[in-house]
Amino acid sequence: MKILVIIEHDQQSVRLASRSALGFAGEIARSMSGTVESLVIGYDVGHVAADAARFAAVLAADHEALQHPVADRYAQVIAQVAKARGAEMIVAAAGTFARDIVSRAAALLGGVMASEVVGHEYRGGELYFRRPMYAGGVTATVRLLGLPQVVTVRPSAYAPAEDLDSPGAIEAAKVDVAALPDHIAFERIDSKKSDRPDVTEARIVVSGGRAIKSSEDFEKLVGGLADALGGATGSSRALVDAGITRNELQVGQTGKIVAPELYLALGISGAVQHLAGMKNSKVIAAINSDPDAPIFEMADYGLVADIYEVVPQLIEKLAAGSRA
Amino acid sequence: MKILVPTKRVPDTDQRIPVSDDGRSIDASSLPYVINPFDAIALEEALRIREAQAGETEILAVGIGGDVYEDELRSALAMGADRAMIIESGTDLDPWNVARTLAALVERERPDLVLMGKQAVDDDLGQTGQFLAALLDWPQATFASKVEFIGQRELRVARETDSGIETVRVRLPAVVTADLRLNEPRYASLPSILKARKKPIERVAFSELGVDIQPRIEVVALEAASSKRQCVRVSSIDELLTKLRDDAGVL
Ligand SMILES: Cc1cc2nc3c(=O)[nH]c(=O)nc-3n(C[C@H](O)[C@H](O)[C@H](O)COP(=O)(O)OP(=O)(O)OC[C@H]3O[C@@H](n4cnc5c(N)ncnc54)[C@H](O)[C@@H]3O)c2cc1C
Ligand SMILES: Nc1ncnc2c1ncn2[C@@H]1O[C@H](COP(=O)(O)O)[C@@H](O)[C@H]1O
């Protein structure tokens, strides 16, 4: 089994999510006597390639025409490289990058694709994948029919790959730049640099819901508690819709999937679509003024209280604890 | 301008989804079905484009499946679609085969724009739009939260990505997939619901499109998810902190 892992990066290093995709690929390679190569796409991505080489051999598609992650071009590069290398499995971390680009590449390779995989198993020597459906209400076991197989894996489900004893080789990927499509013009990305860790990568996530009435309150309560715990902030869709939080913070079926050590839900009711994004957290604690809120059915610890009252006290206690 | 809006019918996911005893399918008999929420958003966007465009705009809603699609397509007509069509596939198709069917329909209907959901909330695969764009060699703008026209033949689309809002331009024809914040779908008025009852729903036999089914993903088992968590109710923040620190060991 020849496996090609598509690397997501920030121009400097491999994203943690892609390290989990590499971790998954490594597991498959070990049980099916396979090999793993990774593909770094972009412009001026020498640093990324060097970082990626810590985990596997690297193919780098480094070209000015690939400066922005536009789906038509990147998908074409992935398909070209996958074909040239005879890849039988293409792996990427689930997320909007892979959904947009790797799905398009999958269609160029025959449309054999499983998205959002959270587990795998072998039955009679064949590989089966587990993936959630119906906002996580049902887990399906599926089999892909045909090759190459394209798989996106939820980073929270697989441990990040470890460093190799000695770094893998870095090779330039052969890309026919002249043949790349030019259908999509990238204009810009508005992303806000945050001092807090990314919600998908943090050990602790503090999330706020509709109980919170303004951006200032969110910053004070959710942000303040996250900072006191060294964690990230997240939010329900209700707050994103209300313009109180940015869409990158949305956790859920149609937002980000997180599985931190501790997920603290403040004033979130626990709609299935929200639970779909956080129910695999190791420990879940909820504070909600409604004793019957469904979030408590998914929580390990529950406190019925007004967040406006108790969260400032909680922040104060944590600060006092760290002063002591 | 012609806009094609593929709409899937899905069980309302606010419901608990029961798995059949043999674990091979879901027990749909008791479930209320709706137009996939993202497809309703796509349809709403098509209606707004029609309202804003000077020229004639035709909106065609299509469901690939069987007779069961009638209800959802009537809702699409009631919302304001000009035409509705059932492609009689007989069975449920996976995204690869839905995309190939839609590609064949695009050849026939020649829409300028395909506006569809970013994801069907039953399978949660999120593949079909991207597959279709690749098969047609069209541009795609996925997870759209804003669509605006630049002249007649170009769109500027804001896309919701994990790292922020990205803006791209695509020339028509194109595939655009709708995210939640693109708009809020309207409710159909009673008169339009009544009128929609009398409108015809076009039927296309699957064989007419000349698509051979190539299965790509086989579901072998389904399992209802269950929570194993037992909620310990605490009565104060001190108690909460103690539990998180000492029992759970996460602080
Ligand atoms: C197709 C689709 C996809 C969706 N995807 C997502 C998704 O990805 N993520 C997501 O989050 N949602 C998603 N939703 C929306 C979801 O269904 C819910 O509407 C949403 O999660 C509700 O957010 P909430 O819990 O913040 O708000 P509410 O449901 O309004 O809950 C607010 C809670 O705060 C409590 N409260 C109020 N005041 C206080 C106070 N002072 N102190 C303590 N508690 C208080 C209330 O008791 C209540 O439980 C989706 C919906 C659809 C249809
Ligand atoms: N059977 C179907 N009939 C019509 N449209 C469909 C069908 N299946 C999927 N689609 C469209 O494809 C989108 C994405 O579906 P999926 O890739 O399955 O998540 C949906 O939001 C619909 O717009």
XYZ file of C-alpha atoms and ligand atoms in Angstrom:
651
model
C 0.000 0.000 0.000
C 1.557 3.284 -1.157
C 0.181 6.155 0.897
C 0.400 9.847 0.068
C -0.373 12.299 2.861
C -1.411 15.830 1.885
C 0.185 18.314 4.265
C -1.587 21.385 5.555
C 0.751 24.122 6.720
C 1.042 27.736 7.740
C 4.039 28.488 5.503
C 6.399 27.578 8.362
C 5.512 24.169 9.696
C 3.194 21.202 9.384
C -0.149 21.722 11.114
C -0.783 19.449 14.061
C -3.857 18.113 12.272
C -1.679 16.843 9.423
C 0.592 15.133 11.900
C -2.444 13.129 12.978
C -3.111 12.281 9.334
C 0.511 11.095 9.160
C -0.101 9.106 12.347
C -3.073 7.381 10.722
C -1.067 6.721 7.545
C 1.736 5.228 9.625
C -0.671 2.833 11.328
C -2.087 1.677 7.999
C 1.387 1.343 6.507
C 2.551 -0.806 9.404
C -0.344 -3.239 9.149
C -0.463 -3.427 5.360
C 3.295 -3.301 4.718
C 2.995 0.060 3.059
C 5.047 3.168 2.589
C 4.221 6.775 3.449
C 5.189 9.873 1.510
C 3.911 13.347 2.120
C 3.089 16.098 -0.333
C 3.705 19.748 0.523
C 2.092 22.232 -1.859
C 2.681 25.969 -1.932
C 5.180 28.664 -2.806
C 8.447 29.100 -0.950
C 7.689 26.155 1.297
C 11.232 25.011 2.046
C 10.671 25.342 5.778
C 7.511 23.306 5.638
C 9.177 20.572 3.598
C 12.010 20.392 6.122
C 9.512 20.158 8.959
C 7.484 17.499 7.128
C 10.650 15.445 6.556
C 10.707 14.786 10.296
C 7.826 12.349 9.755
C 8.180 10.868 6.257
C 9.765 11.317 2.844
C 8.548 14.540 1.262
C 7.508 15.601 -2.200
C 7.413 19.364 -2.522
C 5.315 21.084 -5.172
C 6.824 24.531 -4.762
C 5.805 27.071 -7.362
C 4.630 30.646 -7.612
C 1.426 29.428 -9.263
C 0.638 27.568 -6.029
C 0.883 30.496 -3.655
C -2.775 30.301 -2.596
C -4.732 27.137 -1.815
C -7.224 27.343 -4.674
C -9.126 24.123 -5.217
C -8.819 23.658 -8.968
C -5.009 23.997 -8.998
C -4.233 22.147 -5.819
C -6.573 19.289 -6.733
C -4.823 18.965 -10.066
C -1.407 18.855 -8.375
C -2.584 16.176 -5.946
C -4.042 14.077 -8.755
C -0.915 14.435 -10.902
C 1.411 13.481 -8.058
C -0.814 10.631 -6.845
C -0.844 9.147 -10.335
C 2.882 9.638 -10.912
C 3.721 7.943 -7.604
C 1.177 5.155 -7.992
C -0.445 6.088 -4.677
C -3.150 3.678 -3.574
C -4.295 5.784 -0.660
C -4.373 9.562 -0.291
C -4.790 10.837 3.260
C -5.473 14.287 4.693
C -6.733 15.781 7.925
C -10.465 16.480 7.904
C -11.148 20.216 7.781
C -12.175 22.824 5.253
C -8.857 22.623 3.362
C -9.306 18.919 2.641
C -13.039 19.168 2.112
C -12.563 21.760 -0.561
C -9.390 20.559 -2.236
C -8.854 16.883 -1.510
C -12.490 16.046 -2.369
C -11.998 17.691 -5.746
C -8.781 15.720 -6.212
C -10.665 12.536 -5.290
C -13.045 13.097 -8.184
C -10.081 13.413 -10.575
C -8.918 10.044 -9.245
C -12.206 8.168 -9.542
C -14.282 9.340 -6.575
C -13.410 6.642 -4.039
C -13.520 8.633 -0.831
C -14.372 8.357 2.855
C -14.599 11.662 4.745
C -14.198 12.327 8.455
C -12.881 8.918 9.435
C -12.593 8.299 13.184
C -11.453 4.671 13.241
C -10.469 1.699 11.142
C -10.337 -2.068 11.406
C -9.474 -5.103 9.338
C -11.946 -7.843 8.589
C -10.708 -10.773 6.567
C -7.678 -8.758 5.520
C -9.843 -5.904 4.244
C -9.785 -2.383 5.532
C -12.953 -0.860 6.946
C -13.430 2.672 8.202
C -15.660 4.073 10.910
C -17.190 7.475 10.399
C -19.967 9.483 12.029
C -23.226 10.262 10.241
C -26.370 12.172 11.263
C -24.463 14.764 13.306
C -22.715 11.969 15.158
C -25.976 10.243 16.099
C -24.908 7.155 14.177
C -21.494 5.625 13.519
C -21.168 3.841 10.198
C -18.679 1.175 9.217
C -17.864 1.561 5.547
C -15.733 -0.037 2.898
C -14.364 1.761 -0.123
C -14.727 0.078 -3.476
C -11.821 0.725 -5.842
C -8.452 2.454 -5.889
C -6.969 4.859 -5.092
C -8.791 5.428 -1.848
C -9.012 8.964 -0.542
C -9.473 9.287 3.195
C -9.795 12.306 5.454
C -9.330 11.591 9.135
C -10.454 13.530 12.154
C -7.259 14.673 13.857
C -8.757 14.056 17.303
C -9.059 10.350 16.491
C -5.391 9.645 15.723
C -2.208 10.385 17.617
C 0.212 12.704 15.818
C 3.111 10.982 14.056
C 6.403 10.897 15.932
C 9.728 12.027 14.507
C 11.665 9.487 12.444
C 15.141 8.495 13.657
C 16.562 10.391 10.715
C 14.566 12.770 8.527
C 13.048 11.577 5.265
C 14.323 12.684 1.866
C 12.936 15.803 0.226
C 12.304 15.688 -3.490
C 10.728 18.189 -5.864
C 7.379 16.926 -7.140
C 7.058 17.013 -10.899
C 4.146 19.278 -11.676
C 3.022 20.330 -15.117
C 2.400 23.951 -14.218
C 1.268 24.881 -17.715
C -1.552 22.346 -17.430
C -2.924 23.801 -14.191
C -6.402 25.297 -14.452
C -7.008 28.944 -13.693
C -10.701 29.018 -12.835
C -10.592 30.453 -9.355
C -9.039 33.784 -8.400
C -7.940 34.075 -4.803
C -8.544 37.561 -3.400
C -7.769 37.419 0.307
C -8.220 35.686 3.609
C -9.357 37.575 6.679
C -7.968 35.696 9.593
C -7.342 37.155 12.953
C -4.186 36.224 14.759
C -5.093 35.157 18.228
C -2.806 34.850 21.220
C -4.807 31.852 22.333
C -4.164 28.328 21.110
C -6.236 26.983 18.212
C -9.483 25.422 19.376
C -8.647 22.120 17.668
C -5.201 21.910 19.208
C -5.725 23.044 22.788
C -5.685 20.801 25.855
C -8.507 22.824 27.390
C -11.361 24.492 25.511
C -13.775 26.951 27.097
C -16.839 27.447 24.934
C -19.679 29.930 25.205
C -23.276 29.866 23.991
C -26.302 32.085 23.592
C -26.301 32.945 27.288
C -23.559 35.431 26.424
C -24.909 38.765 25.315
C -22.012 40.655 23.737
C -18.462 40.351 22.428
C -17.237 42.156 25.536
C -18.969 39.643 27.779
C -17.544 36.791 25.708
C -14.048 38.191 26.077
C -14.505 38.711 29.778
C -16.158 35.404 30.685
C -15.092 32.841 28.079
C -11.807 34.520 27.136
C -10.978 35.267 30.757
C -11.567 31.693 31.869
C -9.687 30.269 28.872
C -6.699 32.456 29.718
C -6.813 31.487 33.379
C -6.689 27.833 32.289
C -4.225 28.319 29.420
C -6.882 27.092 27.013
C -8.594 28.023 23.769
C -11.997 29.618 23.228
C -14.833 28.073 21.251
C -18.458 28.911 20.680
C -21.822 27.580 19.620
C -23.341 28.567 16.316
C -25.762 30.877 18.092
C -22.983 33.296 18.997
C -21.438 33.224 15.538
C -24.836 33.968 14.016
C -25.275 36.851 16.431
C -21.936 38.296 15.311
C -20.500 37.900 18.804
C -17.821 35.373 17.839
C -15.915 34.698 14.629
C -16.883 31.691 12.570
C -13.513 30.012 13.181
C -14.609 29.475 16.772
C -17.748 27.480 15.936
C -17.676 23.973 17.314
C -20.067 21.386 15.925
C -21.335 19.325 13.033
C -20.691 22.186 10.656
C -17.906 23.838 12.595
C -14.762 22.465 14.141
C -14.415 19.082 15.737
C -12.546 19.180 19.013
C -11.553 16.566 21.573
C -9.571 18.281 24.313
C -8.785 16.907 27.769
C -11.371 19.306 29.167
C -14.302 20.969 27.412
C -16.084 23.571 29.497
C -19.477 24.592 28.095
C -20.821 27.895 29.399
C -24.449 28.658 28.643
C -24.708 26.150 25.808
C -27.913 24.100 25.594
C -26.381 21.014 23.968
C -28.068 20.752 20.566
C -27.054 17.598 18.658
C -25.244 19.745 16.111
C -23.088 21.225 18.842
C -22.510 17.896 20.600
C -21.288 16.464 17.290
C -18.254 18.715 17.568
C -17.184 18.069 21.136
C -18.596 14.854 22.483
C -15.314 12.992 22.203
C -13.634 15.349 24.631
C -12.050 13.444 27.502
C -13.866 15.361 30.242
C -16.871 17.618 29.706
C -18.102 20.105 32.265
C -21.119 22.353 31.801
C -22.493 25.395 33.546
C -26.068 26.210 32.629
C -28.921 27.910 34.482
C -31.426 25.351 33.235
C -31.201 22.072 35.214
C -32.846 20.238 32.302
C -30.501 21.497 29.570
C -29.525 18.543 27.326
C -25.837 19.450 27.658
C -25.886 17.804 31.090
C -26.617 14.427 29.486
C -23.303 14.715 27.660
C -21.368 16.128 30.611
C -19.259 14.492 33.308
C -19.720 17.423 35.662
C -22.625 19.830 35.751
C -23.266 23.013 37.673
C -26.652 24.723 37.553
C -25.820 28.406 37.855
C -25.835 31.783 36.145
C -22.563 32.080 34.267
C -22.542 35.847 34.740
C -22.377 35.238 38.437
C -20.081 32.242 38.815
C -17.579 32.569 35.968
C -15.972 35.773 37.322
C -15.605 34.009 40.677
C -14.103 31.000 38.946
C -11.563 33.198 37.160
C -10.730 34.941 40.435
C -10.229 31.618 42.247
C -7.929 30.302 39.527
C -5.929 33.529 39.613
C -5.700 33.330 43.404
C -4.636 29.691 43.126
C -1.809 30.519 40.748
C -0.709 33.428 42.974
C -0.584 31.161 45.974
C -29.621 32.822 -16.300
C -30.420 29.304 -15.221
C -29.664 27.975 -11.747
C -29.710 24.313 -10.827
C -30.336 23.521 -7.154
C -29.818 19.864 -6.189
C -31.849 19.147 -3.070
C -31.618 16.049 -0.942
C -34.262 14.889 1.496
C -32.906 14.014 4.918
C -34.357 13.066 8.297
C -34.679 16.037 10.591
C -31.510 15.649 12.657
C -33.053 17.161 15.751
C -34.627 13.734 15.978
C -32.987 10.685 17.454
C -32.063 8.487 14.506
C -33.126 4.871 15.160
C -30.972 2.136 13.670
C -32.772 -0.962 12.390
C -32.323 -4.197 14.339
C -29.973 -5.732 11.807
C -27.772 -2.619 11.961
C -27.800 -2.229 8.188
C -30.039 0.794 7.778
C -31.872 3.450 9.686
C -35.466 2.916 10.610
C -36.967 5.790 8.660
C -40.636 4.988 9.140
C -41.152 7.264 12.111
C -38.894 10.090 11.029
C -39.978 13.464 9.711
C -38.063 14.350 6.539
C -37.027 17.805 5.406
C -35.049 19.412 2.605
C -31.422 19.209 3.674
C -30.955 22.524 5.539
C -27.973 23.530 3.410
C -29.955 22.882 0.233
C -32.772 25.100 1.493
C -30.148 27.817 1.973
C -28.864 27.208 -1.569
C -32.401 27.496 -2.914
C -33.000 30.695 -0.971
C -29.831 32.166 -2.470
C -31.034 31.230 -5.957
C -34.344 32.991 -5.263
C -32.510 36.114 -4.115
C -30.359 36.078 -7.230
C -33.507 35.835 -9.352
C -35.029 38.734 -7.472
C -31.917 40.865 -7.937
C -31.165 40.020 -11.574
C -32.516 42.198 -14.340
C -32.889 39.406 -16.889
C -34.962 36.253 -16.811
C -33.755 33.688 -14.267
C -34.989 30.120 -14.089
C -34.491 27.986 -10.992
C -34.634 24.219 -11.308
C -34.724 22.141 -8.118
C -33.752 18.501 -8.571
C -33.854 15.484 -6.291
C -32.199 12.202 -7.173
C -34.156 9.334 -5.704
C -37.742 8.251 -6.124
C -41.369 9.170 -5.474
C -40.561 10.026 -1.877
C -38.976 13.221 -3.179
C -42.375 14.681 -4.086
C -42.962 16.347 -0.726
C -39.572 18.045 -0.617
C -39.821 19.197 -4.206
C -43.281 20.621 -3.558
C -41.720 22.591 -0.716
C -39.056 23.811 -3.139
C -41.770 24.931 -5.570
C -43.643 26.609 -2.735
C -40.512 28.501 -1.762
C -40.335 29.753 -5.334
C -38.431 27.334 -7.601
C -39.689 27.587 -11.211
C -39.311 23.903 -11.974
C -38.870 20.734 -9.952
C -37.541 17.415 -11.141
C -37.164 13.915 -9.763
C -34.459 11.771 -11.298
C -35.649 8.257 -10.680
C -32.542 6.447 -9.568
C -34.473 3.787 -7.665
C -31.777 3.480 -5.024
C -29.814 5.860 -2.833
C -26.642 6.888 -4.560
C -23.307 7.818 -3.038
C -21.744 11.225 -3.796
C -19.734 9.943 -6.772
C -22.849 8.690 -8.486
C -24.963 11.695 -7.488
C -22.251 13.932 -8.946
C -22.085 11.904 -12.168
C -25.868 12.046 -12.469
C -25.845 15.795 -11.886
C -23.052 16.190 -14.455
C -25.242 14.405 -17.009
C -28.157 16.654 -16.091
C -25.942 19.715 -16.487
C -25.155 18.582 -20.041
C -28.878 18.477 -20.722
C -30.059 21.589 -18.929
C -26.978 23.775 -19.332
C -27.339 25.859 -16.170
C -25.040 28.828 -15.584
C -24.733 28.075 -11.914
C -25.178 25.048 -9.675
C -26.014 26.140 -6.143
C -26.119 23.294 -3.651
C -25.588 22.400 -0.022
C -22.069 22.098 1.346
C -23.073 18.879 3.065
C -26.016 16.542 3.399
C -26.741 16.225 7.108
C -27.554 12.522 6.845
C -24.291 11.131 5.457
C -22.289 14.243 6.467
C -19.874 13.506 3.597
C -19.577 16.934 2.025
C -18.204 15.643 -1.285
C -20.819 16.017 -4.006
C -20.319 19.671 -4.989
C -16.564 19.314 -5.290
C -16.933 16.057 -7.255
C -19.376 17.737 -9.628
C -17.119 20.752 -10.187
C -14.197 18.439 -10.959
C -16.234 16.294 -13.345
C -17.427 19.379 -15.231
C -14.015 21.069 -15.016
C -15.814 24.091 -13.563
C -14.618 26.412 -10.822
C -15.988 25.819 -7.348
C -16.586 28.063 -4.372
C -17.401 25.913 -1.373
C -18.831 26.874 2.056
C -20.169 30.188 0.767
C -21.294 32.764 3.310
C -21.733 35.559 0.765
C -22.274 35.537 -2.986
C -22.217 38.673 -5.079
C -22.252 39.233 -8.815
C -19.531 41.185 -10.572
C -21.267 41.984 -13.843
C -23.216 39.132 -15.416
C -20.695 36.328 -15.587
C -18.559 36.474 -12.485
C -19.111 35.911 -8.775
C -17.270 37.073 -5.729
C -17.768 34.523 -2.969
C -16.849 34.702 0.708
C -15.976 31.231 1.991
C -15.997 30.057 5.580
C -12.745 28.209 6.192
C -11.095 26.906 9.341
C -8.639 29.770 9.244
C -11.051 32.601 8.495
C -13.200 34.064 5.738
C -11.588 33.643 2.337
C -12.707 35.609 -0.694
C -12.438 34.211 -4.216
C -13.724 35.150 -7.650
C -15.094 32.544 -10.036
C -16.375 32.890 -13.574
C -19.618 31.232 -14.564
C -20.498 28.476 -15.073
C -19.550 27.444 -11.555
C -20.525 25.276 -8.606
C -21.191 27.105 -5.341
C -21.919 25.250 -2.102
C -23.846 26.988 0.648
C -22.819 27.354 4.273
C -25.157 28.215 7.125
C -24.658 31.931 7.267
C -25.320 32.595 3.576
C -28.926 33.502 4.342
C -32.001 32.420 6.221
C -34.435 30.518 4.032
C -37.923 31.993 3.771
C -41.043 30.202 4.835
C -43.449 29.468 2.019
C -46.725 31.365 2.252
C -49.999 29.471 2.321
C -51.065 30.637 -1.176
C -47.731 29.544 -2.639
C -48.016 26.179 -0.908
C -51.456 25.723 -2.457
C -50.196 26.830 -5.858
C -47.244 24.451 -5.638
C -49.648 21.537 -5.228
C -50.876 22.071 -8.748
C -47.493 22.508 -10.392
C -46.092 19.535 -12.283
C -43.005 17.720 -11.065
C -40.901 16.569 -13.978
C -39.765 12.961 -14.000
C -36.575 11.790 -15.619
C -35.936 8.068 -15.886
C -32.423 7.278 -14.761
C -31.705 5.432 -17.998
C -32.359 8.620 -19.985
C -29.220 10.202 -18.591
C -26.950 7.356 -19.667
C -25.160 7.084 -16.327
C -23.936 3.650 -15.215
C -23.826 3.327 -11.459
C -20.305 2.840 -10.083
C -20.607 2.219 -6.327
C -17.749 3.716 -4.362
C -18.692 3.537 -0.728
C -20.518 0.668 0.914
C -22.040 1.000 4.346
C -21.730 -2.384 6.054
C -22.963 -1.537 9.544
C -24.586 1.253 11.499
C -24.526 1.789 15.206
C -26.468 4.317 17.249
C -24.129 6.473 19.271
C -24.726 6.458 22.976
C -23.300 8.548 25.749
C -21.586 6.645 28.502
C -21.217 9.754 30.596
C -22.853 10.013 33.975
C -23.246 13.605 34.970
C -22.058 14.390 38.479
C -23.991 17.419 39.637
C -21.921 19.805 41.694
C -23.376 22.600 43.749
C -20.634 25.216 43.723
C -17.632 26.345 41.741
C -15.355 25.183 44.536
C -16.746 21.711 44.204
C -16.403 21.904 40.422
C -12.743 22.903 40.702
C -12.033 20.137 43.196
C -13.641 17.507 40.973
C -11.828 18.689 37.852
C -8.518 18.794 39.693
C -8.686 15.710 41.890
C -11.159 13.278 40.316
C -10.718 14.073 36.630
C -7.123 15.284 36.855
C -7.531 17.734 33.993
C -6.503 20.964 35.743
C -27.775 22.214 9.700
C -27.437 22.751 11.040
C -26.120 22.764 11.447
C -25.769 23.283 12.700
N -24.447 23.264 13.070
C -24.110 23.719 14.296
C -22.749 23.676 14.757
O -21.831 23.268 14.034
N -22.476 24.120 16.006
C -23.439 24.597 16.846
O -23.117 24.973 17.982
N -24.723 24.658 16.435
C -25.082 24.239 15.182
N -26.382 24.325 14.799
C -27.328 25.043 15.666
C -27.870 24.211 16.816
O -28.987 23.479 16.360
C -28.307 25.116 17.980
O -29.249 26.053 17.523
C -27.162 25.885 18.637
O -26.091 25.015 18.941
C -27.657 26.542 19.917
O -26.641 27.314 20.509
P -26.646 27.603 22.074
O -26.601 26.337 22.831
O -25.562 28.583 22.307
O -28.017 28.392 22.273
P -29.374 27.954 23.003
O -29.863 26.660 22.477
O -30.253 29.127 22.934
O -28.919 27.701 24.488
C -28.553 28.699 25.389
C -28.393 28.030 26.743
O -27.891 28.973 27.677
C -28.546 28.783 28.918
N -28.464 30.063 29.626
C -29.100 31.218 29.318
N -28.696 32.191 30.151
C -27.802 31.657 31.014
C -27.019 32.173 32.070
N -27.060 33.452 32.436
N -26.198 31.324 32.723
C -26.119 30.017 32.364
N -26.822 29.492 31.361
C -27.658 30.294 30.678
C -29.941 28.345 28.575
O -30.499 27.592 29.630
C -29.694 27.485 27.333
O -29.505 26.134 27.675
C -26.756 23.808 13.548
C -28.085 23.793 13.141
C -28.425 23.278 11.908
C -29.859 23.274 11.498
N -29.895 12.386 -3.826
C -29.613 13.678 -4.001
N -30.455 14.459 -4.734
C -30.183 15.764 -4.930
N -29.098 16.383 -4.434
C -28.224 15.666 -3.699
C -28.432 14.283 -3.447
N -27.402 13.844 -2.695
C -26.600 14.912 -2.468
N -27.077 16.010 -3.081
C -26.487 17.364 -3.058
O -25.125 17.275 -2.651
C -24.886 18.049 -1.473
C -23.785 17.449 -0.644
O -24.068 16.115 -0.275
P -22.995 15.142 0.402
O -21.776 15.186 -0.452
O -23.653 13.808 0.406
O -22.754 15.668 1.790
C -26.248 18.136 -0.821
O -26.324 19.260 0.033
C -27.166 18.253 -2.042
O -27.177 19.582 -2.554
